[in-house]
């Protein structure tokens, strides 16, 4: 008896907890004696999932909010199966927010891939506050990922303030977002904001540092609880690592690692070490 | 309605459901609007005499039916704890929720010092000695896998403390009942069973561990059968109360631990998947007992026919 | 931020593995700062399932076979969610079959609840073999379970040979199937077949014993593999338990426990001990 | 195409994927049409010198991400094994699949006697000493949790045997590396890591264990982190090959064990959920190695950067 795939023809609720299942399967139905049985896999073997997954809120409209996500693993893959009308348990909103720019500052928003959502949220907030002096540089690898642009595309489809970049040049600027930013140049009082892969955040922070631009980044560490209870989501405190002996001595070792879910996810880029030893993407 | 109260030695909890150490911070982190006054008890994150850094990230990884953690006991230290955290714990006491402080150290002396430092602190009902944390390179686990060392650190803490001392046992041993007996004889008032199992998860492509420390502690539903077995073994071997834990997600899980000998239970990992777990467990226990006409929940403790 | 239930409004595939989720949730959408995030439960916490579940084949028609099951736990509950068109992994047919009666024998089929399916399979086999001399006694607790009769109802809706029984008398004979059988009386050469709860099988076997009726029962032990590999599905060998000292000495201790998935699930009722210490229903 | 062959001491397996003892009977029970010639190796159900009854049912229970079993090593005994089972094992040898016989006993002498009884049996490539079965009331587990006893039973079996002796270690210990070292010194040719973790599951309403024995051995994905950690520890401490197992369901799982130091792997519980698991693991390994230009799979063994 080889293992076989049977197709469900009917799965009838007969009431009282009794159900009738009918399958089509020539292999099995071929030669059955009365009293024989089958072993049904009630579900494929799979990874049980315990922990919630964190996602940035991209946009809020009335009582509706949206989340942009990439199917990268167990949890996000399941999310692709959510059906209209499903009820999903969600904890939030969590964490802190970006600091608003001063009125004279140009807000530069840099987003990479699924790091674009917080930039959409920020652009919405800036517009709502009447701060129209902003420019967004949003990048993905190529046309295959252009879905990540949806937040900007929907609201600012032909807005000069939004510059799209792709690594392969298939859309907009060819290269990464920092190159796109520098390509336009940094003029006048500027404040930078970024979210994306660690390597991108580092490039943004370096550039901001070089140009004396205040900069905030949103970091995406591994999170167990999202509320400060598990202490898993830490990112290193720059003052602790780079401070001189005296400075470090004056700090508590407890403050070496900062909880990204509670003190963040937004940090001044010079406050944290943008290097996770390559553990995150 | 069923009387849900239980006695852990001299400590009376209004119900047997507590939050496990390290999964709800120092209290304010109680998540998702869980009403702390619903809780029978609450155990803080481990506290050492001095602040500790903890480990570099990543500190957690999900595994089939469970998770690994290697937080490394990052903690504010005794002084900051007394100053910043105790006020909130006082509110818990007012809400009639038992408060236990999880105590960690690298030497017997350090355990003793924390106990002494917490003397006279009325916000606290008990100490829970963590002699079993697998997530630090030194100390912790060594005490948890050796009867003599475990008894020694227990005795020193009991001596330093004015509160009942619960001892949290490591499951990474061949014979957990002997560990329980050893610390009971050394003066423990109760036993917390179990801490996490040592485990490892790796990134196949990068060929390195998923956790920066290399290994971590396995918790969650995956370990429930081991925890249940150890709860049973320890409660059979010892006469002090056992606090059972390991993979509890539902009232049914919690009641199973009680039937296996736990006077009370603690909930850890499940808080992350559903922050309201503890309240749901209390509700489920009430219903279960009511339906069966059980007058006092303590009646069911250790009633397993094995 | 209390935990909240958000309703999926849209879950759009944007290509390249990128998806857009839109939720409705006034609680969360109420007061969100740019940069904040949510923790989404990608699935409710649940029991991971590993092992397959065994079910009798109730009926085969062409390349279609059917299974009747009751939603009693984790696996069967999931089965209720199977959708038309789903492909399900099934191993089978497994196990042995009932022995056909001699031409002069009346085959008495006794089925209780979800133990009725093998009796349907046997009745079908008897009819196919031209052996019309059979009588079925099928019982459930009451009208709430009458779905269990579906196999007989569909093929023999008004057939005198089928006697339905309910414990509460709501349908047919009031009482259990053995009482229904005895009510009609045992006349002439008879061979009995049974499947159902252990307590019913014991009653059938006792009655068969008293009346010198050869009897076969299908037992439903806990099964890990269904193919003889795990040795979990055992039932006690009567010869081993009840045999005299000498008989037992002549047997291998290995033969005390018989594998129900391979030597069974059908056994002569006097060959096995119909008592599992109350472990099964 | 990648060379999948591996050497376990003097035994060469054409690929590193074996079926674990107790999960595929004596061979003919290989289920679901799995083609045995695809397997690198196969380990039989435990064999004692005399037939054993095993435990009363229920013998298994499902748990979160795993299962408990307490089969109790029901087995036909050495004589019937040689007579009835060996012919099939011969076919496996012909198919170039390594055959190991899992050996059990209640005394050192019994282990020795099985080894002696299997002398000269060409169908068999190796013995796997099960000193770690938690499912019998006497013997088994005691050998598995004590270094001296483990070394003694290993030495006696090696002395009685004309085949390489692999020793299967129990995870129910504080320090599995020392166990590995002890049996290596006693003459083991390889180490199988791990057997099941002791666990318990209960029926809350009936207030009794789900397994007739009371407890059982926990296997399946739930224990994978523990198994991976122990595979790493043992392979670091010992110089003989390690056969890794515990919760393997996929090529990725299997490769993780190899990166953590396993020369080969065994698949147990997953066979029940999907009888074709082992063949799928072999296929997946091939693809994985091909895609990465790995010439010999043995290159990846123990390459973890920890
Ligand atoms: C504050 C915050 C906001 C985020 N916002 C978004 C967002 O708007 N859109 C989006 O697509 N993603 C976002 N992420 C990342 C997202 O949480 C992860 O992609 C997701 O958790 C992966 O889950 P999984 O089960 O699919 O992956 P897994 O199967 O768990 O792992 C697959 C891969 O994802 C990585 N990963 C797993 N968990 C995390 C995590 N918490 N953070 C980062 N990487 C992880 C793993 O290292 C692994 O490489 C955010 C993360 C944080 C912390
Ligand atoms: C050969 C054979 C044929 C069967 N045919 C049918 C059938 O045609 N229709 C039908 O509804 N049921 C049948 N059963 C029983 C069916 O397999 C169980 O009801 C099912 O496995 C329960 O799975 P679960 O995950 O829903 O329950 P679980 O959540 O695993 O357990 C719920 C309850 O079901 C009991 N149970 C679990 N597994 C089994 C098992 N293998 N056998 C008996 N009881 C079990 C448990 O003791 C518990 O009380 C058959 C069993 C066998 C061995
Ligand atoms: C993230 C995390 C942190 C933990 N920190 C501590 C700790 O500081 N002290 C301690 O004694 N136990 C700690 N534990 C162990 C838990 O208190 C508990 O014993 C264990 O997780 C088993 O229970 P569970 O399966 O319900 O989580 C921690 C567990 C987790 C998951
Ligand atoms: C039903 C069952 C029976 C087993 N019987 C034996 C046995 O006879 N001898 C042995 O050494 N291990 C036995 N084991 C242990 C397995 O060989 C293996 O070590 C363990 O299950 C871990 O691997 P897994 O998670 O892939 O199942 C058995 C396991 C199961 C599930
Ligand atoms: S995610 Fe738990 S503390 Fe930050
Ligand atoms: S179910 Fe595995 S041997 Fe019968």
XYZ file of C-alpha atoms in Angstrom, chain C residues 46-53 74-75 78 89 91-92 94 221-236 240 248 251-259 262 275-281, chain D residues 22-26 28-33 45 51-67 71 74-76 85 206 208-212 219-221 249 269 272-275 280:
100
model
C -2.489 25.304 18.643
C -1.484 21.739 19.073
C 0.896 20.630 16.398
C -0.158 17.290 14.994
C 2.229 14.614 13.957
C 0.594 11.274 13.774
C -1.959 10.140 11.270
C -5.380 9.001 12.378
C -7.492 17.482 17.439
C -7.222 15.417 14.282
C -9.151 19.424 11.559
C -2.204 12.230 2.257
C -1.980 5.479 3.575
C -4.023 2.376 2.877
C -4.353 -1.359 5.779
C -6.676 0.752 19.454
C -4.366 3.778 19.440
C -2.268 3.562 16.315
C 0.989 5.334 15.571
C 1.855 4.007 12.142
C -0.815 1.566 10.921
C 1.768 -0.738 9.346
C 3.375 -2.706 12.160
C 6.396 -0.475 12.567
C 5.801 1.228 15.906
C 4.228 -1.565 17.956
C 1.843 0.802 19.656
C -1.541 -0.637 18.674
C -1.538 -3.797 20.723
C -4.399 -5.833 22.126
C -3.958 -8.723 24.515
C -1.675 -15.871 26.718
C 1.594 -20.008 28.405
C 4.192 -19.360 23.990
C 6.701 -16.612 23.454
C 6.171 -13.588 25.705
C 6.379 -11.665 22.451
C 2.964 -13.062 21.580
C 1.209 -11.659 24.609
C 0.373 -8.445 22.740
C -0.910 -8.577 19.176
C -0.498 -5.732 16.709
C -1.294 -5.924 11.148
C -10.579 -5.059 27.990
C -8.156 -2.234 27.746
C -8.319 -1.194 31.361
C -10.705 1.577 30.411
C -8.134 3.423 28.396
C -10.201 3.589 25.231
C -13.820 4.674 24.947
C 11.832 1.148 16.831
C 10.230 3.160 14.085
C 10.399 0.690 11.217
C 10.219 -2.699 12.891
C 12.634 -5.239 11.470
C 9.402 -5.540 6.240
C 7.312 -3.004 8.094
C 8.952 -0.242 6.056
C 5.836 1.597 5.262
C 4.154 3.449 2.496
C 6.175 1.853 -0.239
C 13.849 -2.561 16.738
C 11.660 -12.441 23.868
C 10.074 -9.579 25.833
C 6.411 -8.833 26.301
C 6.563 -5.087 26.282
C 4.097 -2.867 28.107
C 0.328 -2.941 28.207
C -1.447 -0.409 25.991
C -1.807 2.484 25.584
C 1.768 2.707 24.445
C 1.768 6.044 22.668
C 0.363 9.518 23.083
C 0.727 12.594 20.963
C 2.121 15.748 22.581
C 2.784 19.260 21.249
C 5.280 18.799 18.421
C 6.121 15.306 19.550
C 4.943 11.990 20.862
C 6.450 0.250 23.899
C 8.431 -5.977 22.968
C 10.667 -8.142 20.838
C 10.898 -11.621 19.455
C 14.061 -11.530 10.572
C -9.522 10.270 34.539
C -4.203 9.083 35.230
C -1.332 8.869 32.792
C -2.163 8.412 29.128
C 0.402 5.635 28.918
C -0.074 2.479 30.902
C 10.495 12.103 20.432
C 9.765 14.213 17.402
C 10.362 17.836 16.384
C 11.673 15.695 9.314
C 8.965 9.647 14.523
C 4.856 7.852 11.021
C 3.652 11.220 9.777
C 5.179 10.671 6.360
C 6.506 7.214 5.534
C 12.735 12.871 0.665
